[in-house]
């Protein structure tokens, strides 16, 4: 069974930093492409970033230069380092894994990040 | 950036209806499009990938079509569990972009 479990969310002041983690089991973060998707309260889905199997990363314009996606292959874990947080970064952050070979698509349960003073 | 525009929003329908949601891309994206269903308080679930391929385990009443700039998601016979919000996502070019969502609500 595939599981993606996010952690690291919480309340943070504007300008602060937070690191989200996504522990994967049943899929390997290096042979899948892994995304972060967020959803502000009452709003639609917003794609945040992708890291491809080869390690290339891409970001939404709204987070470029502030957020960094990385992975720890020894722990089969994905990370999202979020710096210079703003009020409009408040959202539930989902980790999403897609296995290219099978087109299977898996989502975590999400972790809430609240940016507020 | 590629803009994805969904219509209609919202969509009022009844159980048993045939429902069609459209997603238009601001430029051609080949067939690099997925459709997602989200229910309140839950993570989204992908229904369709590559514009028309049904995700494993998804009921066959869901279907997708289109290529280039215009895409549709069709539910052939709406079931009670299908009342939800639907999103398209283009992954043809960075940054990937979602449509704004279409809420399918009870008529």
GROMACS .gro file of C-alpha atoms in nm:
model
  224
    1UNK     CA    1   0.000   0.000   0.000
    2UNK     CA    2   0.127   0.345  -0.090
    3UNK     CA    3   0.130   0.610   0.179
    4UNK     CA    4   0.242   0.971   0.173
    5UNK     CA    5   0.247   1.134   0.515
    6UNK     CA    6   0.311   1.506   0.542
    7UNK     CA    7   0.438   1.677   0.855
    8UNK     CA    8   0.585   2.006   0.963
    9UNK     CA    9   0.288   2.237   0.925
   10UNK     CA   10   0.185   2.488   1.187
   11UNK     CA   11   0.150   2.854   1.276
   12UNK     CA   12   0.433   3.081   1.166
   13UNK     CA   13   0.477   3.456   1.158
   14UNK     CA   14   0.515   3.645   0.831
   15UNK     CA   15   0.875   3.644   0.717
   16UNK     CA   16   0.947   3.318   0.894
   17UNK     CA   17   1.057   2.979   0.763
   18UNK     CA   18   0.910   2.634   0.780
   19UNK     CA   19   1.013   2.295   0.645
   20UNK     CA   20   0.752   2.045   0.539
   21UNK     CA   21   0.829   1.677   0.503
   22UNK     CA   22   0.654   1.397   0.316
   23UNK     CA   23   0.746   1.045   0.418
   24UNK     CA   24   0.677   0.800   0.137
   25UNK     CA   25   0.617   0.428   0.158
   26UNK     CA   26   0.522   0.195  -0.123
   27UNK     CA   27   0.674   0.428  -0.382
   28UNK     CA   28   1.027   0.559  -0.421
   29UNK     CA   29   1.076   0.934  -0.436
   30UNK     CA   30   1.353   0.898  -0.693
   31UNK     CA   31   1.159   0.690  -0.945
   32UNK     CA   32   0.842   0.893  -0.921
   33UNK     CA   33   0.783   1.255  -0.984
   34UNK     CA   34   0.679   1.430  -0.669
   35UNK     CA   35   0.472   1.743  -0.645
   36UNK     CA   36   0.360   1.987  -0.380
   37UNK     CA   37   0.010   2.127  -0.428
   38UNK     CA   38  -0.157   2.372  -0.191
   39UNK     CA   39  -0.508   2.490  -0.120
   40UNK     CA   40  -0.585   2.811   0.064
   41UNK     CA   41  -0.894   2.800   0.290
   42UNK     CA   42  -1.207   2.792   0.075
   43UNK     CA   43  -1.007   2.827  -0.248
   44UNK     CA   44  -0.902   2.608  -0.538
   45UNK     CA   45  -0.593   2.398  -0.590
   46UNK     CA   46  -0.261   2.566  -0.665
   47UNK     CA   47   0.037   2.373  -0.797
   48UNK     CA   48   0.353   2.466  -0.604
   49UNK     CA   49   0.645   2.257  -0.730
   50UNK     CA   50   0.764   1.934  -0.891
   51UNK     CA   51   1.081   1.734  -0.857
   52UNK     CA   52   1.139   1.488  -1.136
   53UNK     CA   53   1.308   1.150  -1.101
   54UNK     CA   54   1.636   1.292  -1.226
   55UNK     CA   55   1.626   1.566  -0.964
   56UNK     CA   56   1.517   1.863  -1.174
   57UNK     CA   57   1.288   2.099  -0.985
   58UNK     CA   58   1.032   2.352  -1.108
   59UNK     CA   59   0.827   2.605  -0.913
   60UNK     CA   60   0.518   2.822  -0.939
   61UNK     CA   61   0.596   3.189  -0.994
   62UNK     CA   62   0.434   3.273  -0.659
   63UNK     CA   63   0.695   3.073  -0.465
   64UNK     CA   64   1.001   3.086  -0.690
   65UNK     CA   65   1.307   3.204  -0.499
   66UNK     CA   66   1.139   3.145  -0.161
   67UNK     CA   67   1.056   2.772  -0.163
   68UNK     CA   68   1.293   2.483  -0.232
   69UNK     CA   69   1.197   2.120  -0.292
   70UNK     CA   70   1.445   1.847  -0.211
   71UNK     CA   71   1.447   1.479  -0.130
   72UNK     CA   72   1.631   1.254   0.112
   73UNK     CA   73   1.680   0.924  -0.068
   74UNK     CA   74   1.805   0.746   0.244
   75UNK     CA   75   1.474   0.819   0.417
   76UNK     CA   76   1.256   0.814   0.104
   77UNK     CA   77   1.130   1.155   0.207
   78UNK     CA   78   1.040   1.473   0.021
   79UNK     CA   79   1.094   1.816   0.173
   80UNK     CA   80   0.962   2.165   0.104
   81UNK     CA   81   1.171   2.440   0.257
   82UNK     CA   82   0.960   2.755   0.276
   83UNK     CA   83   1.131   3.088   0.349
   84UNK     CA   84   1.007   3.447   0.362
   85UNK     CA   85   0.655   3.325   0.430
   86UNK     CA   86   0.365   3.557   0.356
   87UNK     CA   87   0.002   3.566   0.465
   88UNK     CA   88  -0.105   3.431   0.126
   89UNK     CA   89   0.105   3.118   0.175
   90UNK     CA   90  -0.156   3.005   0.429
   91UNK     CA   91  -0.291   2.677   0.293
   92UNK     CA   92  -0.314   2.303   0.326
   93UNK     CA   93  -0.005   2.162   0.155
   94UNK     CA   94  -0.039   1.826  -0.017
   95UNK     CA   95   0.241   1.595  -0.123
   96UNK     CA   96   0.160   1.413  -0.449
   97UNK     CA   97   0.351   1.122  -0.600
   98UNK     CA   98   0.306   0.997  -0.955
   99UNK     CA   99   0.459   0.673  -1.079
  100UNK     CA  100   0.525   0.737  -1.447
  101UNK     CA  101   0.538   0.371  -1.544
  102UNK     CA  102   0.189   0.295  -1.415
  103UNK     CA  103   0.037   0.646  -1.413
  104UNK     CA  104  -0.068   0.580  -1.055
  105UNK     CA  105  -0.119   0.902  -0.861
  106UNK     CA  106  -0.108   0.928  -0.483
  107UNK     CA  107  -0.189   1.215  -0.246
  108UNK     CA  108  -0.104   1.266   0.117
  109UNK     CA  109  -0.362   1.386   0.369
  110UNK     CA  110  -0.220   1.738   0.371
  111UNK     CA  111  -0.062   1.957   0.637
  112UNK     CA  112  -0.191   2.302   0.730
  113UNK     CA  113   0.042   2.600   0.722
  114UNK     CA  114  -0.092   2.919   0.877
  115UNK     CA  115   0.106   3.239   0.829
  116UNK     CA  116  -0.017   3.503   1.069
  117UNK     CA  117   0.109   3.750   1.323
  118UNK     CA  118   0.229   3.084  -1.803
  119UNK     CA  119  -0.054   2.872  -1.941
  120UNK     CA  120  -0.396   2.972  -1.809
  121UNK     CA  121  -0.661   2.704  -1.765
  122UNK     CA  122  -1.023   2.818  -1.775
  123UNK     CA  123  -1.298   2.585  -1.661
  124UNK     CA  124  -1.668   2.615  -1.732
  125UNK     CA  125  -1.933   2.616  -1.610
  126UNK     CA  126  -1.887   2.711  -1.251
  127UNK     CA  127  -2.086   2.604  -1.066
  128UNK     CA  128  -2.285   2.332  -1.238
  129UNK     CA  129  -2.628   2.231  -1.109
  130UNK     CA  130  -2.738   1.879  -1.193
  131UNK     CA  131  -2.954   1.589  -1.083
  132UNK     CA  132  -2.877   1.224  -1.025
  133UNK     CA  133  -2.885   1.045  -1.358
  134UNK     CA  134  -2.787   1.352  -1.562
  135UNK     CA  135  -2.511   1.354  -1.819
  136UNK     CA  136  -2.265   1.620  -1.710
  137UNK     CA  137  -1.990   1.786  -1.911
  138UNK     CA  138  -1.719   2.015  -1.779
  139UNK     CA  139  -1.490   2.204  -2.016
  140UNK     CA  140  -1.134   2.319  -1.965
  141UNK     CA  141  -0.966   2.555  -2.211
  142UNK     CA  142  -0.593   2.618  -2.221
  143UNK     CA  143  -0.452   2.955  -2.321
  144UNK     CA  144  -0.211   2.775  -2.554
  145UNK     CA  145  -0.173   2.424  -2.687
  146UNK     CA  146  -0.080   2.156  -2.434
  147UNK     CA  147  -0.110   1.844  -2.654
  148UNK     CA  148  -0.286   1.594  -2.429
  149UNK     CA  149  -0.092   1.677  -2.111
  150UNK     CA  150  -0.398   1.721  -1.893
  151UNK     CA  151  -0.548   1.553  -1.590
  152UNK     CA  152  -0.885   1.575  -1.420
  153UNK     CA  153  -0.924   1.563  -1.042
  154UNK     CA  154  -1.221   1.521  -0.810
  155UNK     CA  155  -1.222   1.671  -0.463
  156UNK     CA  156  -1.478   1.622  -0.190
  157UNK     CA  157  -1.497   1.855   0.114
  158UNK     CA  158  -1.219   1.795   0.364
  159UNK     CA  159  -1.050   1.535   0.148
  160UNK     CA  160  -0.744   1.524  -0.074
  161UNK     CA  161  -0.812   1.536  -0.447
  162UNK     CA  162  -0.823   1.219  -0.649
  163UNK     CA  163  -0.711   1.192  -1.011
  164UNK     CA  164  -0.978   1.055  -1.244
  165UNK     CA  165  -0.823   1.103  -1.586
  166UNK     CA  166  -0.466   1.146  -1.711
  167UNK     CA  167  -0.329   1.218  -2.059
  168UNK     CA  168  -0.664   1.386  -2.134
  169UNK     CA  169  -0.855   1.063  -2.195
  170UNK     CA  170  -0.699   0.776  -1.997
  171UNK     CA  171  -0.908   0.652  -1.707
  172UNK     CA  172  -0.721   0.615  -1.380
  173UNK     CA  173  -0.729   0.260  -1.247
  174UNK     CA  174  -1.027   0.201  -1.019
  175UNK     CA  175  -1.227   0.499  -1.144
  176UNK     CA  176  -1.581   0.414  -1.262
  177UNK     CA  177  -1.630   0.400  -1.637
  178UNK     CA  178  -1.904   0.666  -1.623
  179UNK     CA  179  -1.616   0.915  -1.614
  180UNK     CA  180  -1.448   0.995  -1.944
  181UNK     CA  181  -1.219   1.261  -2.081
  182UNK     CA  182  -1.155   1.392  -2.428
  183UNK     CA  183  -0.973   1.666  -2.612
  184UNK     CA  184  -0.633   1.774  -2.726
  185UNK     CA  185  -0.454   2.101  -2.784
  186UNK     CA  186  -0.655   2.372  -2.613
  187UNK     CA  187  -0.999   2.229  -2.541
  188UNK     CA  188  -1.079   1.942  -2.311
  189UNK     CA  189  -1.390   1.792  -2.157
  190UNK     CA  190  -1.470   1.572  -1.861
  191UNK     CA  191  -1.798   1.385  -1.896
  192UNK     CA  192  -1.992   1.198  -1.631
  193UNK     CA  193  -2.236   0.984  -1.827
  194UNK     CA  194  -2.486   0.920  -1.548
  195UNK     CA  195  -2.435   1.131  -1.238
  196UNK     CA  196  -2.437   0.938  -0.912
  197UNK     CA  197  -2.493   1.079  -0.561
  198UNK     CA  198  -2.126   1.032  -0.476
  199UNK     CA  199  -2.021   1.244  -0.776
  200UNK     CA  200  -2.131   1.574  -0.622
  201UNK     CA  201  -1.791   1.732  -0.569
  202UNK     CA  202  -1.554   1.989  -0.714
  203UNK     CA  203  -1.358   1.902  -1.028
  204UNK     CA  204  -1.029   2.052  -1.142
  205UNK     CA  205  -0.822   2.022  -1.456
  206UNK     CA  206  -0.442   2.040  -1.441
  207UNK     CA  207  -0.205   2.099  -1.730
  208UNK     CA  208   0.142   1.951  -1.699
  209UNK     CA  209   0.267   2.032  -2.046
  210UNK     CA  210   0.490   2.318  -1.940
  211UNK     CA  211   0.619   2.479  -1.625
  212UNK     CA  212   0.464   2.613  -1.421
  213UNK     CA  213   0.191   2.351  -1.413
  214UNK     CA  214  -0.148   2.514  -1.367
  215UNK     CA  215  -0.490   2.411  -1.238
  216UNK     CA  216  -0.824   2.537  -1.358
  217UNK     CA  217  -1.028   2.730  -1.104
  218UNK     CA  218  -1.254   2.435  -1.032
  219UNK     CA  219  -1.613   2.339  -1.114
  220UNK     CA  220  -1.845   2.255  -0.827
  221UNK     CA  221  -2.112   2.005  -0.926
  222UNK     CA  222  -2.405   2.074  -0.699
  223UNK     CA  223  -2.755   1.941  -0.653
  224UNK     CA  224  -3.011   2.105  -0.879
   0.00000   0.00000   0.00000
